[in-house]
Amino acid sequence: MSRHFTGDTLVIASHNEGKVREIADLLGAYVAHFPSAAQLHLPEPEETETTFIGNAELKALAAAKASGLPALADDSGLIVPALGGAPGIYSARWAGSDKDFSVAMRRVETELGDGDPAAYFVCALSLAWPDGHIESVEGRVHGRLVFPGRGDRGFGYDPIFVANGRDTTFAEMDPDEKHSMSHRADAFAQLVARCFGG
Ligand code: IMP
């Protein structure tokens, strides 16, 4: 039996202010206050799990226990089946400490060579309560990789990803169009249906 969110305050277990704003926008109809882990001075746990959901649950649970409030965390990345699922949970780490995604995209291109360009983005969302209960969902968008990358919108691996049925990369697309079909949109739709009564 899934648990419904009640109350007016949801901690966003992220130290990335852009992500906090985006989540507050997406759930603004259901929740009044969105303190972030950074605003509450909560520690940032290391992502030690081996799956997206594992890492999202670890972050959400740590924030819920430390704050005494329900907390939401996400974890996302790009999966290339021909690379054995890489970069996967290491998607951010492939860009190095400079967070240079041209380096990460070049590594994908080099390792893939003329292998199958099929790929998908995953977004895991976990909502945890201080008593340890957790609800988790995983959203996906399937597509293929194109080289060289195209477009200067979006972030991360957007320039090399074309969703199924489209010709433009995520970095060429209007942001509203990307947000309507992305892995994040899919995950939020599932979470709202399950926990926010949408
Ligand atoms: P996270 O912030 O730990 O979830 O790391 C997610 C990483 O996955 C980002 O740094 C990007 O590299 C990649 N990623 C996740 N979602 C997207 C997307 O919508 N477009 C491009 N890259 C993404």
CSV table of C-alpha atoms and ligand atoms in Angstrom, one decimal:
chain,number,residue,atom,x,y,z
A,1,MET,CA,0.0,0.0,0.0
A,2,SER,CA,1.6,3.3,-1.0
A,3,ARG,CA,1.7,6.2,1.3
A,4,HIS,CA,0.3,9.6,0.5
A,5,PHE,CA,2.1,12.8,1.2
A,6,THR,CA,0.3,15.0,3.7
A,7,GLY,CA,1.5,18.2,5.3
A,8,ASP,CA,2.8,21.4,3.8
A,9,THR,CA,6.6,21.0,3.9
A,10,LEU,CA,8.8,18.8,1.8
A,11,VAL,CA,12.6,18.8,2.1
A,12,ILE,CA,14.4,18.7,-1.2
A,13,ALA,CA,17.5,16.5,-0.5
A,14,SER,CA,19.8,18.3,-2.9
A,15,HIS,CA,22.5,20.9,-2.7
A,16,ASN,CA,21.9,22.0,-6.3
A,17,GLU,CA,19.7,25.1,-6.2
A,18,GLY,CA,18.6,24.7,-9.9
A,19,LYS,CA,17.3,21.2,-9.1
A,20,VAL,CA,15.5,22.6,-6.0
A,21,ARG,CA,13.7,25.3,-8.0
A,22,GLU,CA,12.7,22.8,-10.7
A,23,ILE,CA,11.2,20.4,-8.2
A,24,ALA,CA,9.4,23.2,-6.4
A,25,ASP,CA,7.9,24.2,-9.7
A,26,LEU,CA,6.8,20.7,-10.5
A,27,LEU,CA,5.2,20.0,-7.1
A,28,GLY,CA,4.1,23.6,-6.2
A,29,ALA,CA,0.4,22.6,-6.6
A,30,TYR,CA,0.7,20.1,-3.8
A,31,VAL,CA,3.2,21.5,-1.3
A,32,ALA,CA,3.7,25.0,0.2
A,33,HIS,CA,7.3,24.9,1.5
A,34,PHE,CA,10.4,23.3,0.0
A,35,PRO,CA,13.4,23.9,2.2
A,36,SER,CA,16.5,22.4,0.6
A,37,ALA,CA,19.1,20.2,2.3
A,38,ALA,CA,21.6,23.1,1.9
A,39,GLN,CA,19.3,25.6,3.6
A,40,LEU,CA,18.8,23.2,6.5
A,41,HIS,CA,22.6,22.6,6.7
A,42,LEU,CA,22.1,18.9,6.3
A,43,PRO,CA,25.1,16.8,5.4
A,44,GLU,CA,25.4,15.6,1.8
A,45,PRO,CA,25.8,11.8,1.9
A,46,GLU,CA,28.1,10.0,-0.5
A,47,GLU,CA,26.3,8.2,-3.3
A,48,THR,CA,27.6,4.7,-2.5
A,49,GLU,CA,24.8,2.6,-3.9
A,50,THR,CA,24.9,0.8,-7.3
A,51,THR,CA,21.5,1.8,-8.7
A,52,PHE,CA,19.7,5.1,-9.4
A,53,ILE,CA,16.9,4.1,-6.9
A,54,GLY,CA,19.5,3.0,-4.3
A,55,ASN,CA,21.2,6.4,-4.4
A,56,ALA,CA,18.0,8.4,-4.5
A,57,GLU,CA,16.7,6.4,-1.4
A,58,LEU,CA,20.0,6.9,0.5
A,59,LYS,CA,19.8,10.7,0.0
A,60,ALA,CA,16.1,11.0,0.7
A,61,LEU,CA,16.3,8.9,3.9
A,62,ALA,CA,19.3,10.7,5.2
A,63,ALA,CA,17.5,14.1,4.8
A,64,ALA,CA,14.3,12.8,6.3
A,65,LYS,CA,16.0,11.4,9.4
A,66,ALA,CA,18.2,14.4,9.9
A,67,SER,CA,15.3,17.0,9.4
A,68,GLY,CA,12.4,15.1,10.9
A,69,LEU,CA,10.4,15.9,7.8
A,70,PRO,CA,9.5,14.1,4.6
A,71,ALA,CA,12.2,14.5,2.0
A,72,LEU,CA,12.5,14.0,-1.8
A,73,ALA,CA,15.7,13.1,-3.6
A,74,ASP,CA,16.5,12.2,-7.2
A,75,ASP,CA,19.3,10.5,-9.1
A,76,SER,CA,19.6,10.4,-12.8
A,77,GLY,CA,21.9,9.6,-15.7
A,78,LEU,CA,22.4,8.2,-19.2
A,79,ILE,CA,22.5,4.4,-19.9
A,80,VAL,CA,24.1,3.0,-23.1
A,81,PRO,CA,23.3,-0.7,-23.3
A,82,ALA,CA,26.2,-1.3,-25.8
A,83,LEU,CA,28.5,0.0,-23.1
A,84,GLY,CA,27.2,-2.4,-20.5
A,85,GLY,CA,24.9,0.4,-19.1
A,86,ALA,CA,27.7,3.0,-18.7
A,87,PRO,CA,28.0,5.8,-17.8
A,88,GLY,CA,24.9,5.0,-15.7
A,89,ILE,CA,25.2,6.1,-12.1
A,90,TYR,CA,28.6,7.5,-13.0
A,91,SER,CA,27.1,10.0,-15.6
A,92,ALA,CA,28.1,13.1,-13.6
A,93,ARG,CA,31.4,11.6,-12.6
A,94,TRP,CA,32.5,11.0,-16.2
A,95,ALA,CA,32.6,14.8,-16.6
A,96,GLY,CA,35.4,15.0,-14.0
A,97,SER,CA,35.9,17.5,-11.3
A,98,ASP,CA,35.6,20.3,-13.8
A,99,LYS,CA,32.1,19.1,-14.7
A,100,ASP,CA,33.2,19.2,-18.4
A,101,PHE,CA,30.6,17.3,-20.4
A,102,SER,CA,32.4,17.6,-23.7
A,103,VAL,CA,35.0,15.3,-22.0
A,104,ALA,CA,32.2,12.9,-20.9
A,105,MET,CA,30.5,12.9,-24.4
A,106,ARG,CA,33.8,12.3,-26.2
A,107,ARG,CA,34.4,9.3,-23.9
A,108,VAL,CA,31.0,7.9,-24.8
A,109,GLU,CA,31.7,8.4,-28.5
A,110,THR,CA,35.2,6.8,-28.2
A,111,GLU,CA,34.0,3.8,-26.2
A,112,LEU,CA,31.0,3.2,-28.4
A,113,GLY,CA,32.9,3.3,-31.7
A,114,ASP,CA,30.5,1.8,-34.3
A,115,GLY,CA,28.5,0.0,-31.6
A,116,ASP,CA,24.7,0.3,-31.2
A,117,PRO,CA,23.8,3.9,-30.5
A,118,ALA,CA,20.6,3.0,-28.6
A,119,ALA,CA,20.5,4.8,-25.2
A,120,TYR,CA,18.1,6.1,-22.5
A,121,PHE,CA,18.0,8.5,-19.7
A,122,VAL,CA,16.8,7.4,-16.2
A,123,CYS,CA,15.4,9.5,-13.4
A,124,ALA,CA,14.8,7.9,-10.0
A,125,LEU,CA,12.8,9.8,-7.4
A,126,SER,CA,12.5,8.7,-3.8
A,127,LEU,CA,10.2,10.2,-1.2
A,128,ALA,CA,11.2,9.2,2.4
A,129,TRP,CA,9.6,9.8,5.8
A,130,PRO,CA,11.4,10.1,9.1
A,131,ASP,CA,10.0,6.8,10.2
A,132,GLY,CA,11.9,5.1,7.4
A,133,HIS,CA,9.0,4.5,4.9
A,134,ILE,CA,10.1,5.2,1.3
A,135,GLU,CA,8.2,5.5,-2.0
A,136,SER,CA,10.4,5.3,-5.2
A,137,VAL,CA,9.7,5.6,-8.9
A,138,GLU,CA,11.9,5.4,-12.0
A,139,GLY,CA,11.2,7.4,-15.2
A,140,ARG,CA,12.8,6.8,-18.6
A,141,VAL,CA,13.1,8.3,-22.0
A,142,HIS,CA,14.4,6.1,-24.8
A,143,GLY,CA,16.3,7.3,-27.9
A,144,ARG,CA,19.7,7.1,-29.6
A,145,LEU,CA,23.1,8.8,-29.5
A,146,VAL,CA,24.3,11.1,-32.4
A,147,PHE,CA,27.8,12.3,-33.0
A,148,PRO,CA,29.0,15.0,-33.2
A,149,GLY,CA,26.7,16.6,-30.6
A,150,ARG,CA,24.3,19.4,-31.7
A,151,GLY,CA,22.6,22.3,-29.9
A,152,ASP,CA,23.5,24.5,-26.9
A,153,ARG,CA,20.5,24.3,-24.7
A,154,GLY,CA,19.9,21.9,-21.8
A,155,PHE,CA,22.8,20.4,-19.9
A,156,GLY,CA,24.9,17.2,-19.5
A,157,TYR,CA,24.5,14.7,-22.3
A,158,ASP,CA,21.7,16.6,-24.1
A,159,PRO,CA,23.7,17.5,-27.3
A,160,ILE,CA,24.2,13.8,-28.2
A,161,PHE,CA,20.7,12.4,-27.3
A,162,VAL,CA,17.8,12.2,-29.8
A,163,ALA,CA,14.5,10.8,-28.3
A,164,ASN,CA,12.6,8.1,-30.3
A,165,GLY,CA,10.4,9.6,-32.9
A,166,ARG,CA,12.4,12.9,-33.0
A,167,ASP,CA,15.1,14.4,-35.2
A,168,THR,CA,16.4,17.1,-32.9
A,169,THR,CA,18.7,16.5,-29.9
A,170,PHE,CA,17.6,17.5,-26.4
A,171,ALA,CA,20.0,20.4,-26.6
A,172,GLU,CA,18.3,21.7,-29.8
A,173,MET,CA,14.8,21.3,-28.5
A,174,ASP,CA,12.6,24.0,-26.9
A,175,PRO,CA,13.1,23.4,-23.1
A,176,ASP,CA,9.3,23.0,-22.6
A,177,GLU,CA,9.2,20.3,-25.2
A,178,LYS,CA,12.1,18.4,-23.5
A,179,HIS,CA,10.5,18.8,-20.1
A,180,SER,CA,7.2,17.4,-21.4
A,181,MET,CA,8.8,14.1,-22.6
A,182,SER,CA,11.9,13.6,-20.4
A,183,HIS,CA,12.7,10.9,-17.9
A,184,ARG,CA,12.2,13.5,-15.2
A,185,ALA,CA,8.7,14.3,-16.4
A,186,ASP,CA,7.9,10.6,-16.5
A,187,ALA,CA,9.2,10.1,-12.9
A,188,PHE,CA,7.3,13.1,-11.6
A,189,ALA,CA,4.0,12.0,-13.3
A,190,GLN,CA,4.4,8.6,-11.6
A,191,LEU,CA,5.2,10.1,-8.2
A,192,VAL,CA,2.3,12.6,-8.3
A,193,ALA,CA,-0.1,9.8,-9.3
A,194,ARG,CA,1.1,7.6,-6.4
A,195,CYS,CA,1.8,10.1,-3.5
A,196,PHE,CA,0.3,13.5,-4.3
A,197,GLY,CA,-3.1,12.5,-5.5
A,198,GLY,CA,-2.6,14.1,-9.0
B,1,IMP,P1,22.8,13.6,-10.6
B,1,IMP,O1,22.7,15.1,-10.4
B,1,IMP,O2,23.7,12.9,-9.6
B,1,IMP,O3,21.4,12.9,-10.7
B,1,IMP,O4,23.6,13.3,-11.9
B,1,IMP,C1,22.9,13.3,-13.1
B,1,IMP,C2,23.8,13.4,-14.3
B,1,IMP,O5,23.2,12.6,-15.3
B,1,IMP,C3,24.0,14.8,-14.8
B,1,IMP,O6,25.1,15.4,-14.4
B,1,IMP,C4,24.0,14.5,-16.3
B,1,IMP,O7,25.3,14.1,-16.7
B,1,IMP,C5,23.2,13.3,-16.5
B,1,IMP,N1,21.8,13.7,-16.8
B,1,IMP,C6,20.7,13.5,-16.1
B,1,IMP,N2,19.6,14.0,-16.7
B,1,IMP,C7,20.0,14.6,-17.8
B,1,IMP,C8,19.3,15.3,-18.8
B,1,IMP,O8,18.1,15.5,-18.8
B,1,IMP,N3,20.1,15.7,-19.9
B,1,IMP,C9,21.4,15.4,-19.9
B,1,IMP,N4,22.1,14.8,-19.0
B,1,IMP,C10,21.4,14.4,-17.9
